[in-house]
Amino acid sequence: MKHWIVITCTCLLNAIPDATAQDTISKGPLFIVGGGLQADAAEIWSDFIASAKSTGPIVIIPSASGQPVQSAEAVRKTLLNYGVPKNRIEIAPLALRDDLSTGSVDESDWADNAQNSNVVNQLSSAAAFWFTGGDQARTTQLLLENGQDTPALSAIRTAYANGAAIGGTSAGAAIMSERMILQGDSLGALIGEDSGELLEVAQGLGFLKGGLIDQHFGERARLGRLAMAVFEIDNRVGFGVDEDTALIINHDGMAKITGTDYVTIIDARNAKRKLMSDHHVAISDVTLQLVSAGDKIDLKTLDINPAAWKAATVGNEYISTARSFGGGMAVAGQMLQDVIGEGLIDNADSKVIERLSFDGSDQGLIYRFTQPPEASGHWGRGSSGEGRYTIKNIEFDIRPIRMAYKEIVE
């Protein structure tokens, strides 16, 4: 007896434009890490430590964590292992949750410390700040009051404007932009709550001007979520940072990538969005770029300078067989770098590739990636020995679909 699945799709369609560009960076560097940062990520940690001002403490802010002391101590241990003197590392007592591992202290008592003069003084003198992971809403709840800066946040901003570095991972990355993604997944954002978690965007801390940050990006399939979320900000540019990977932004408006994976740049300044019935959304004319270790970005123009050890792929494609339409666990190469790398920019037989996702009922999405004449790709192996792509100017569209599938029994 043979069992087959037959799937039919009916496409729903698209439209809507508008947008203006914007940039700006303050004086200190930003280290925006997509979560999952490993203690042995030597380049990220070393660069962060080196970027700290020569005087003042490196202050760990565990505000997002449900285990604030444990989270902060893990960062402290890592900094010590990279040679930071013990007396130069401080933990800011800012948290909402009690850490049960510290029986004698109730860290939830730190909830009002954003008004505490001792804490404000500690933050004012910092050479660098590190925001831990957890729940980004806890950090904004602590450091904002009715949408305005608390004394603690004002102190952080002043130190940052005077050259202090700010780093953060996971939730500590999400807070960096002026607007902040609180929750949501790609299916929920584009199809509705019956298919997933709805998108929610709120006020962030705004250290990064003119862009929206997303984290755990490739690992949690957040491409559709960020493509939808950028329509909530003026300049419609988003940066999706993978785990154990850092987007490092300097005060001159230049950025570089370090770490093991990718940063996805979504440029929707000329994109169109159509809001349809039943919460379905169609998006077209997004420009997609993918950068990795060694690459540099001009944030004013979004121009990319690939690492010197990467060679052009167009005209020298490694693959010569087009990938099939589809998606799911039975189809190889579902990460974005695989789909638009080997499936498109490094594939001599492909100019368009599509990937399908659905929610288990009759609703789904098609991601369409197109290689226009201005697209380009680079690939190479860095000092780690791992191969990495740099991919520029891929056209990206999202179409909601209705699906019907039926098991065939013979």
Short mmCIF file of C-alpha atoms in Angstrom, two decimals:
data_model
loop_
_atom_site.label_atom_id
_atom_site.label_comp_id
_atom_site.label_asym_id
_atom_site.label_seq_id
_atom_site.Cartn_x
_atom_site.Cartn_y
_atom_site.Cartn_z
CA MET A 1 0.00 0.00 0.00
CA LYS A 2 1.43 3.40 -0.98
CA HIS A 3 0.59 6.67 0.78
CA TRP A 4 0.96 9.97 -1.02
CA ILE A 5 0.19 13.56 -0.09
CA VAL A 6 -1.20 15.79 -2.86
CA ILE A 7 -1.19 19.54 -2.17
CA THR A 8 -3.00 22.19 -4.19
CA CYS A 9 -2.50 25.90 -3.61
CA THR A 10 -4.62 28.92 -4.47
CA CYS A 11 -2.71 32.25 -4.32
CA LEU A 12 -4.27 35.33 -2.66
CA LEU A 13 -2.43 38.56 -4.08
CA ASN A 14 -0.78 41.91 -3.11
CA ALA A 15 -0.16 45.84 -3.13
CA ILE A 16 0.67 49.17 -1.10
CA PRO A 17 3.90 51.40 -0.97
CA ASP A 18 5.55 54.38 0.86
CA ALA A 19 8.73 55.02 2.92
CA THR A 20 11.68 57.30 3.56
CA ALA A 21 15.25 56.51 4.60
CA GLN A 22 16.90 57.53 7.87
CA ASP A 23 20.15 56.67 9.63
CA THR A 24 22.15 57.97 12.68
CA ILE A 25 24.29 56.39 15.32
CA SER A 26 25.45 57.89 18.64
CA LYS A 27 29.08 57.94 19.80
CA GLY A 28 29.55 54.55 21.46
CA PRO A 29 29.57 51.27 19.52
CA LEU A 30 26.64 48.86 19.67
CA PHE A 31 27.11 45.09 19.88
CA ILE A 32 23.81 43.52 18.81
CA VAL A 33 23.94 39.74 19.29
CA GLY A 34 21.16 37.45 18.10
CA GLY A 35 21.08 35.26 21.21
CA GLY A 36 22.77 31.94 21.91
CA LEU A 37 26.10 33.68 22.46
CA GLN A 38 28.74 31.14 23.40
CA ALA A 39 31.48 31.80 25.93
CA ASP A 40 34.04 30.77 23.31
CA ALA A 41 32.87 33.39 20.79
CA ALA A 42 36.27 35.01 21.20
CA GLU A 43 36.01 37.65 18.47
CA ILE A 44 32.70 39.04 19.75
CA TRP A 45 33.73 39.12 23.41
CA SER A 46 37.22 40.45 22.69
CA ASP A 47 35.90 43.22 20.43
CA PHE A 48 33.33 44.21 23.06
CA ILE A 49 35.92 44.35 25.84
CA ALA A 50 38.35 46.30 23.65
CA SER A 51 35.62 48.82 22.81
CA ALA A 52 35.02 49.70 26.48
CA LYS A 53 36.37 53.08 27.54
CA SER A 54 39.69 52.97 29.35
CA THR A 55 38.21 54.09 32.66
CA GLY A 56 35.06 53.01 34.46
CA PRO A 57 33.36 49.65 35.03
CA ILE A 58 31.78 47.25 32.57
CA VAL A 59 28.24 47.13 33.93
CA ILE A 60 26.06 44.05 33.40
CA ILE A 61 22.32 44.78 33.31
CA PRO A 62 20.27 41.59 33.93
CA SER A 63 16.89 43.36 33.75
CA ALA A 64 15.36 41.01 31.14
CA SER A 65 16.25 37.79 32.90
CA GLY A 66 14.01 35.58 35.01
CA GLN A 67 17.20 34.54 36.83
CA PRO A 68 19.00 37.88 36.98
CA VAL A 69 21.87 36.91 39.26
CA GLN A 70 22.63 33.66 37.42
CA SER A 71 22.52 35.45 34.07
CA ALA A 72 24.77 38.26 35.26
CA GLU A 73 27.23 35.86 36.90
CA ALA A 74 27.55 33.91 33.64
CA VAL A 75 28.53 37.11 31.85
CA ARG A 76 30.88 38.08 34.68
CA LYS A 77 32.63 34.70 34.44
CA THR A 78 33.05 35.08 30.70
CA LEU A 79 34.51 38.59 31.03
CA LEU A 80 36.94 37.34 33.67
CA ASN A 81 38.01 34.52 31.35
CA TYR A 82 38.86 37.11 28.70
CA GLY A 83 41.07 38.99 31.10
CA VAL A 84 38.84 41.76 32.47
CA PRO A 85 39.95 42.58 36.02
CA LYS A 86 37.50 41.48 38.70
CA ASN A 87 37.22 44.98 40.16
CA ARG A 88 36.21 46.35 36.78
CA ILE A 89 33.03 44.24 36.44
CA GLU A 90 29.84 45.38 38.16
CA ILE A 91 26.24 44.13 38.15
CA ALA A 92 23.52 46.76 38.12
CA PRO A 93 20.73 45.81 40.54
CA LEU A 94 17.94 46.16 37.98
CA ALA A 95 15.42 43.30 37.74
CA LEU A 96 11.74 42.43 38.07
CA ARG A 97 12.04 38.75 38.97
CA ASP A 98 13.46 37.12 42.09
CA ASP A 99 16.32 34.74 41.38
CA LEU A 100 15.57 31.67 43.50
CA SER A 101 19.24 30.65 43.46
CA THR A 102 20.02 33.51 45.86
CA GLY A 103 18.02 32.62 48.93
CA SER A 104 19.03 35.62 51.02
CA VAL A 105 18.16 38.26 48.41
CA ASP A 106 14.86 38.99 46.68
CA GLU A 107 15.89 40.54 43.35
CA SER A 108 12.32 41.63 42.66
CA ASP A 109 13.07 44.36 45.21
CA TRP A 110 15.30 45.87 42.52
CA ALA A 111 12.24 46.85 40.48
CA ASP A 112 12.36 50.51 41.58
CA ASN A 113 16.10 50.94 41.28
CA ALA A 114 15.86 52.90 38.02
CA GLN A 115 15.13 55.85 40.34
CA ASN A 116 17.87 54.99 42.84
CA SER A 117 20.67 57.59 42.94
CA ASN A 118 23.36 54.99 43.74
CA VAL A 119 22.38 52.95 40.71
CA VAL A 120 22.22 56.05 38.54
CA ASN A 121 25.74 57.00 39.64
CA GLN A 122 26.98 53.49 38.89
CA LEU A 123 25.55 53.67 35.36
CA SER A 124 26.86 57.19 34.78
CA SER A 125 30.45 56.05 35.31
CA ALA A 126 30.27 52.97 33.05
CA ALA A 127 32.82 52.26 30.33
CA ALA A 128 30.45 49.71 28.73
CA PHE A 129 27.09 48.03 29.33
CA TRP A 130 25.95 44.47 28.66
CA PHE A 131 22.22 43.63 28.58
CA THR A 132 21.45 39.95 29.18
CA GLY A 133 18.76 37.89 27.48
CA GLY A 134 15.30 37.07 28.83
CA ASP A 135 12.13 39.06 28.15
CA GLN A 136 12.70 42.44 26.54
CA ALA A 137 9.45 43.80 27.98
CA ARG A 138 10.96 43.56 31.47
CA THR A 139 13.80 45.87 30.49
CA THR A 140 11.54 48.52 29.00
CA GLN A 141 9.18 48.22 31.98
CA LEU A 142 12.10 48.94 34.29
CA LEU A 143 13.85 51.68 32.32
CA LEU A 144 10.89 53.55 30.84
CA GLU A 145 8.13 55.27 32.81
CA ASN A 146 5.05 56.26 30.83
CA GLY A 147 7.19 56.16 27.70
CA GLN A 148 9.83 58.51 29.13
CA ASP A 149 13.37 57.82 30.28
CA THR A 150 13.91 56.99 33.94
CA PRO A 151 16.99 58.49 35.62
CA ALA A 152 18.78 55.17 35.07
CA LEU A 153 18.11 55.18 31.32
CA SER A 154 19.13 58.84 31.08
CA ALA A 155 22.44 57.90 32.73
CA ILE A 156 22.97 55.07 30.22
CA ARG A 157 22.25 57.41 27.31
CA THR A 158 24.69 60.01 28.61
CA ALA A 159 27.44 57.43 29.06
CA TYR A 160 26.72 56.05 25.58
CA ALA A 161 26.88 59.52 24.01
CA ASN A 162 30.24 59.94 25.70
CA GLY A 163 31.63 56.79 24.12
CA ALA A 164 30.53 53.89 26.35
CA ALA A 165 29.84 50.69 24.41
CA ILE A 166 26.45 48.99 24.68
CA GLY A 167 26.11 45.27 24.04
CA GLY A 168 23.26 42.86 24.41
CA THR A 169 22.14 39.40 23.40
CA SER A 170 18.66 38.05 22.61
CA ALA A 171 16.27 40.30 24.57
CA GLY A 172 19.27 42.55 25.13
CA ALA A 173 19.45 42.96 21.34
CA ALA A 174 15.73 43.48 20.81
CA ILE A 175 15.70 46.61 23.00
CA MET A 176 18.33 48.39 20.87
CA SER A 177 15.99 49.87 18.26
CA GLU A 178 13.46 52.66 18.74
CA ARG A 179 10.63 50.22 18.14
CA MET A 180 10.93 46.71 19.51
CA ILE A 181 9.37 43.39 18.58
CA LEU A 182 7.66 42.00 21.67
CA GLN A 183 6.25 38.79 20.28
CA GLY A 184 4.94 37.00 17.23
CA ASP A 185 5.98 34.40 14.67
CA SER A 186 5.95 34.52 10.89
CA LEU A 187 2.71 32.61 10.34
CA GLY A 188 0.86 34.54 13.05
CA ALA A 189 2.12 37.88 11.73
CA LEU A 190 1.13 37.18 8.12
CA ILE A 191 -1.90 34.91 8.41
CA GLY A 192 -3.43 35.54 11.85
CA GLU A 193 -3.73 34.20 15.37
CA ASP A 194 -5.32 30.92 14.28
CA SER A 195 -2.02 30.05 12.61
CA GLY A 196 0.47 31.34 15.17
CA GLU A 197 1.37 34.12 17.57
CA LEU A 198 0.30 37.60 16.49
CA LEU A 199 2.97 40.23 15.94
CA GLU A 200 3.28 42.91 18.61
CA VAL A 201 5.63 45.88 18.33
CA ALA A 202 6.26 48.31 21.20
CA GLN A 203 8.63 51.07 22.28
CA GLY A 204 12.29 50.08 22.53
CA LEU A 205 15.19 51.98 24.07
CA GLY A 206 16.32 53.52 20.79
CA PHE A 207 20.09 53.25 20.94
CA LEU A 208 19.89 52.37 17.23
CA LYS A 209 18.07 54.97 15.16
CA GLY A 210 16.40 54.11 11.90
CA GLY A 211 16.11 50.34 11.92
CA LEU A 212 14.35 47.43 13.62
CA ILE A 213 16.19 44.53 15.28
CA ASP A 214 15.09 40.90 15.38
CA GLN A 215 17.06 38.07 17.01
CA HIS A 216 17.27 34.25 17.03
CA PHE A 217 16.47 35.04 13.43
CA GLY A 218 17.25 32.07 11.23
CA GLU A 219 16.89 29.56 14.06
CA ARG A 220 13.26 30.61 14.73
CA ALA A 221 12.19 31.27 11.12
CA ARG A 222 11.52 34.98 11.68
CA LEU A 223 11.94 36.24 8.11
CA GLY A 224 8.21 36.76 7.57
CA ARG A 225 7.79 38.30 11.02
CA LEU A 226 10.46 40.94 10.37
CA ALA A 227 9.18 41.65 6.84
CA MET A 228 5.81 42.48 8.42
CA ALA A 229 7.25 44.35 11.41
CA VAL A 230 9.32 46.86 9.41
CA PHE A 231 6.09 48.43 8.19
CA GLU A 232 5.65 49.63 11.79
CA ILE A 233 8.67 51.97 11.54
CA ASP A 234 9.34 55.01 9.38
CA ASN A 235 12.32 53.83 7.36
CA ARG A 236 11.21 50.19 6.89
CA VAL A 237 14.64 48.65 7.35
CA GLY A 238 15.18 45.61 9.55
CA PHE A 239 18.17 43.60 10.74
CA GLY A 240 17.60 39.94 11.61
CA VAL A 241 20.54 38.62 13.65
CA ASP A 242 21.21 34.89 13.94
CA GLU A 243 22.41 33.23 17.13
CA ASP A 244 26.07 33.49 18.15
CA THR A 245 26.41 36.34 15.65
CA ALA A 246 26.97 40.05 16.21
CA LEU A 247 26.02 43.15 14.27
CA ILE A 248 28.58 45.70 15.52
CA ILE A 249 27.66 49.30 14.76
CA ASN A 250 30.15 52.15 15.06
CA HIS A 251 29.39 55.81 15.61
CA ASP A 252 30.41 56.65 12.04
CA GLY A 253 27.45 54.71 10.64
CA MET A 254 29.48 51.70 9.56
CA ALA A 255 28.78 48.18 10.79
CA LYS A 256 30.59 44.86 10.64
CA ILE A 257 29.58 41.26 11.23
CA THR A 258 31.33 38.78 13.50
CA GLY A 259 30.36 35.35 14.77
CA THR A 260 29.21 32.06 13.33
CA ASP A 261 26.15 32.84 11.22
CA TYR A 262 24.29 35.61 9.38
CA VAL A 263 22.57 38.97 9.60
CA THR A 264 19.64 39.42 7.22
CA ILE A 265 18.88 42.94 6.01
CA ILE A 266 15.30 43.63 4.99
CA ASP A 267 14.86 46.82 2.98
CA ALA A 268 11.16 47.51 2.49
CA ARG A 269 11.49 51.21 1.63
CA ASN A 270 10.00 50.56 -1.82
CA ALA A 271 7.91 47.55 -0.82
CA LYS A 272 4.16 47.16 -1.08
CA ARG A 273 1.91 45.59 1.51
CA LYS A 274 -1.70 44.54 1.10
CA LEU A 275 -3.82 43.84 4.17
CA MET A 276 -6.43 41.29 3.18
CA SER A 277 -9.45 39.65 4.77
CA ASP A 278 -9.02 37.18 7.64
CA HIS A 279 -5.71 38.84 8.71
CA HIS A 280 -3.86 37.66 5.58
CA VAL A 281 -1.04 39.89 4.38
CA ALA A 282 0.78 39.97 1.05
CA ILE A 283 4.12 41.78 0.67
CA SER A 284 6.08 42.47 -2.51
CA ASP A 285 9.20 44.27 -3.73
CA VAL A 286 11.29 43.80 -0.60
CA THR A 287 15.05 43.90 -1.13
CA LEU A 288 16.84 41.20 0.82
CA GLN A 289 20.55 41.06 1.68
CA LEU A 290 22.54 38.54 3.67
CA VAL A 291 25.85 39.29 5.39
CA SER A 292 28.22 37.20 7.49
CA ALA A 293 31.60 37.29 9.24
CA GLY A 294 34.01 39.84 7.83
CA ASP A 295 31.41 41.82 5.88
CA LYS A 296 30.90 45.55 6.40
CA ILE A 297 27.74 47.62 5.90
CA ASP A 298 27.32 51.34 5.30
CA LEU A 299 24.12 51.95 7.25
CA LYS A 300 23.48 55.23 5.45
CA THR A 301 23.18 53.51 2.08
CA LEU A 302 22.93 49.80 3.00
CA ASP A 303 25.87 49.16 0.67
CA ILE A 304 27.81 46.02 1.57
CA ASN A 305 31.54 45.39 1.32
CA PRO A 306 32.11 41.60 1.39
CA ALA A 307 35.03 40.13 3.33
CA ALA A 308 38.22 40.04 1.25
CA TRP A 309 38.37 36.24 1.44
CA LYS A 310 35.03 35.81 -0.36
CA ALA A 311 34.92 35.42 -4.16
CA ALA A 312 32.08 36.32 -6.54
CA THR A 313 29.60 33.54 -7.33
CA VAL A 314 27.72 34.99 -10.32
CA GLY A 315 29.41 33.61 -13.41
CA ASN A 316 31.21 31.07 -11.27
CA GLU A 317 28.24 29.22 -9.78
CA TYR A 318 28.91 26.07 -7.77
CA ILE A 319 25.50 24.49 -8.48
CA SER A 320 23.97 23.86 -11.90
CA THR A 321 20.68 22.14 -11.03
CA ALA A 322 17.62 24.17 -10.04
CA ARG A 323 16.09 23.36 -6.66
CA SER A 324 12.50 22.10 -6.58
CA PHE A 325 9.56 24.08 -5.26
CA GLY A 326 8.53 23.05 -1.78
CA GLY A 327 9.35 23.19 1.89
CA GLY A 328 9.32 21.20 5.09
CA MET A 329 11.54 18.61 6.73
CA ALA A 330 11.78 16.38 3.64
CA VAL A 331 13.36 19.17 1.57
CA ALA A 332 17.04 19.87 2.15
CA GLY A 333 18.50 23.33 2.67
CA GLN A 334 15.70 25.30 4.29
CA MET A 335 17.81 27.97 6.02
CA LEU A 336 17.79 31.30 4.19
CA GLN A 337 21.48 31.07 3.27
CA ASP A 338 20.82 27.68 1.64
CA VAL A 339 17.72 28.80 -0.24
CA ILE A 340 19.13 32.00 -1.74
CA GLY A 341 22.72 30.77 -1.74
CA GLU A 342 22.96 27.33 -3.33
CA GLY A 343 19.36 27.61 -4.51
CA LEU A 344 19.73 30.94 -6.30
CA ILE A 345 22.80 33.22 -6.37
CA ASP A 346 25.25 30.27 -6.55
CA ASN A 347 23.07 28.25 -8.94
CA ALA A 348 23.55 28.63 -12.69
CA ASP A 349 20.15 27.09 -13.47
CA SER A 350 17.97 29.26 -11.20
CA LYS A 351 16.74 32.85 -11.21
CA VAL A 352 13.66 32.29 -9.03
CA ILE A 353 13.12 29.98 -6.08
CA GLU A 354 10.02 29.52 -3.94
CA ARG A 355 9.49 27.99 -0.52
CA LEU A 356 6.19 26.91 0.99
CA SER A 357 5.03 26.97 4.63
CA PHE A 358 1.63 26.12 6.04
CA ASP A 359 -0.09 25.90 9.40
CA GLY A 360 -1.54 22.38 9.29
CA SER A 361 -5.00 23.51 8.20
CA ASP A 362 -5.68 25.17 4.85
CA GLN A 363 -3.59 28.32 5.26
CA GLY A 364 -0.02 28.96 4.25
CA LEU A 365 2.58 31.21 2.67
CA ILE A 366 4.81 31.18 -0.36
CA TYR A 367 8.14 32.98 -0.09
CA ARG A 368 9.39 33.92 -3.56
CA PHE A 369 13.04 34.93 -4.03
CA THR A 370 14.11 36.41 -7.38
CA GLN A 371 17.60 37.19 -8.65
CA PRO A 372 17.47 40.45 -10.64
CA PRO A 373 20.41 41.67 -12.79
CA GLU A 374 21.74 43.87 -9.96
CA ALA A 375 21.94 40.96 -7.49
CA SER A 376 25.35 39.57 -6.59
CA GLY A 377 26.87 36.94 -4.35
CA HIS A 378 30.19 36.11 -2.74
CA TRP A 379 31.34 32.97 -0.95
CA GLY A 380 34.46 31.85 0.84
CA ARG A 381 35.99 30.22 3.88
CA GLY A 382 37.24 32.39 6.72
CA SER A 383 39.77 31.60 9.42
CA SER A 384 37.29 29.18 11.05
CA GLY A 385 37.19 27.06 7.90
CA GLU A 386 33.42 27.46 7.59
CA GLY A 387 32.01 28.58 4.24
CA ARG A 388 29.93 31.78 4.31
CA TYR A 389 27.91 33.75 1.75
CA THR A 390 27.42 37.45 1.19
CA ILE A 391 24.32 38.06 -0.92
CA LYS A 392 23.08 41.40 -2.23
CA ASN A 393 19.84 42.71 -3.72
CA ILE A 394 17.56 39.68 -3.90
CA GLU A 395 13.90 40.49 -4.56
CA PHE A 396 11.59 38.99 -1.94
CA ASP A 397 7.79 38.58 -2.06
CA ILE A 398 5.34 36.89 0.29
CA ARG A 399 2.01 35.52 -0.93
CA PRO A 400 -0.63 33.99 1.33
CA ILE A 401 -2.22 30.82 -0.02
CA ARG A 402 -5.11 28.46 0.59
CA MET A 403 -4.21 24.81 0.53
CA ALA A 404 -5.92 21.47 0.26
CA TYR A 405 -4.11 18.21 0.89
CA LYS A 406 -5.30 14.66 0.75
CA GLU A 407 -3.62 11.41 1.59
CA ILE A 408 -3.63 9.00 -1.35
CA VAL A 409 -3.95 5.32 -0.54
CA GLU A 410 -3.30 2.60 -3.11
#
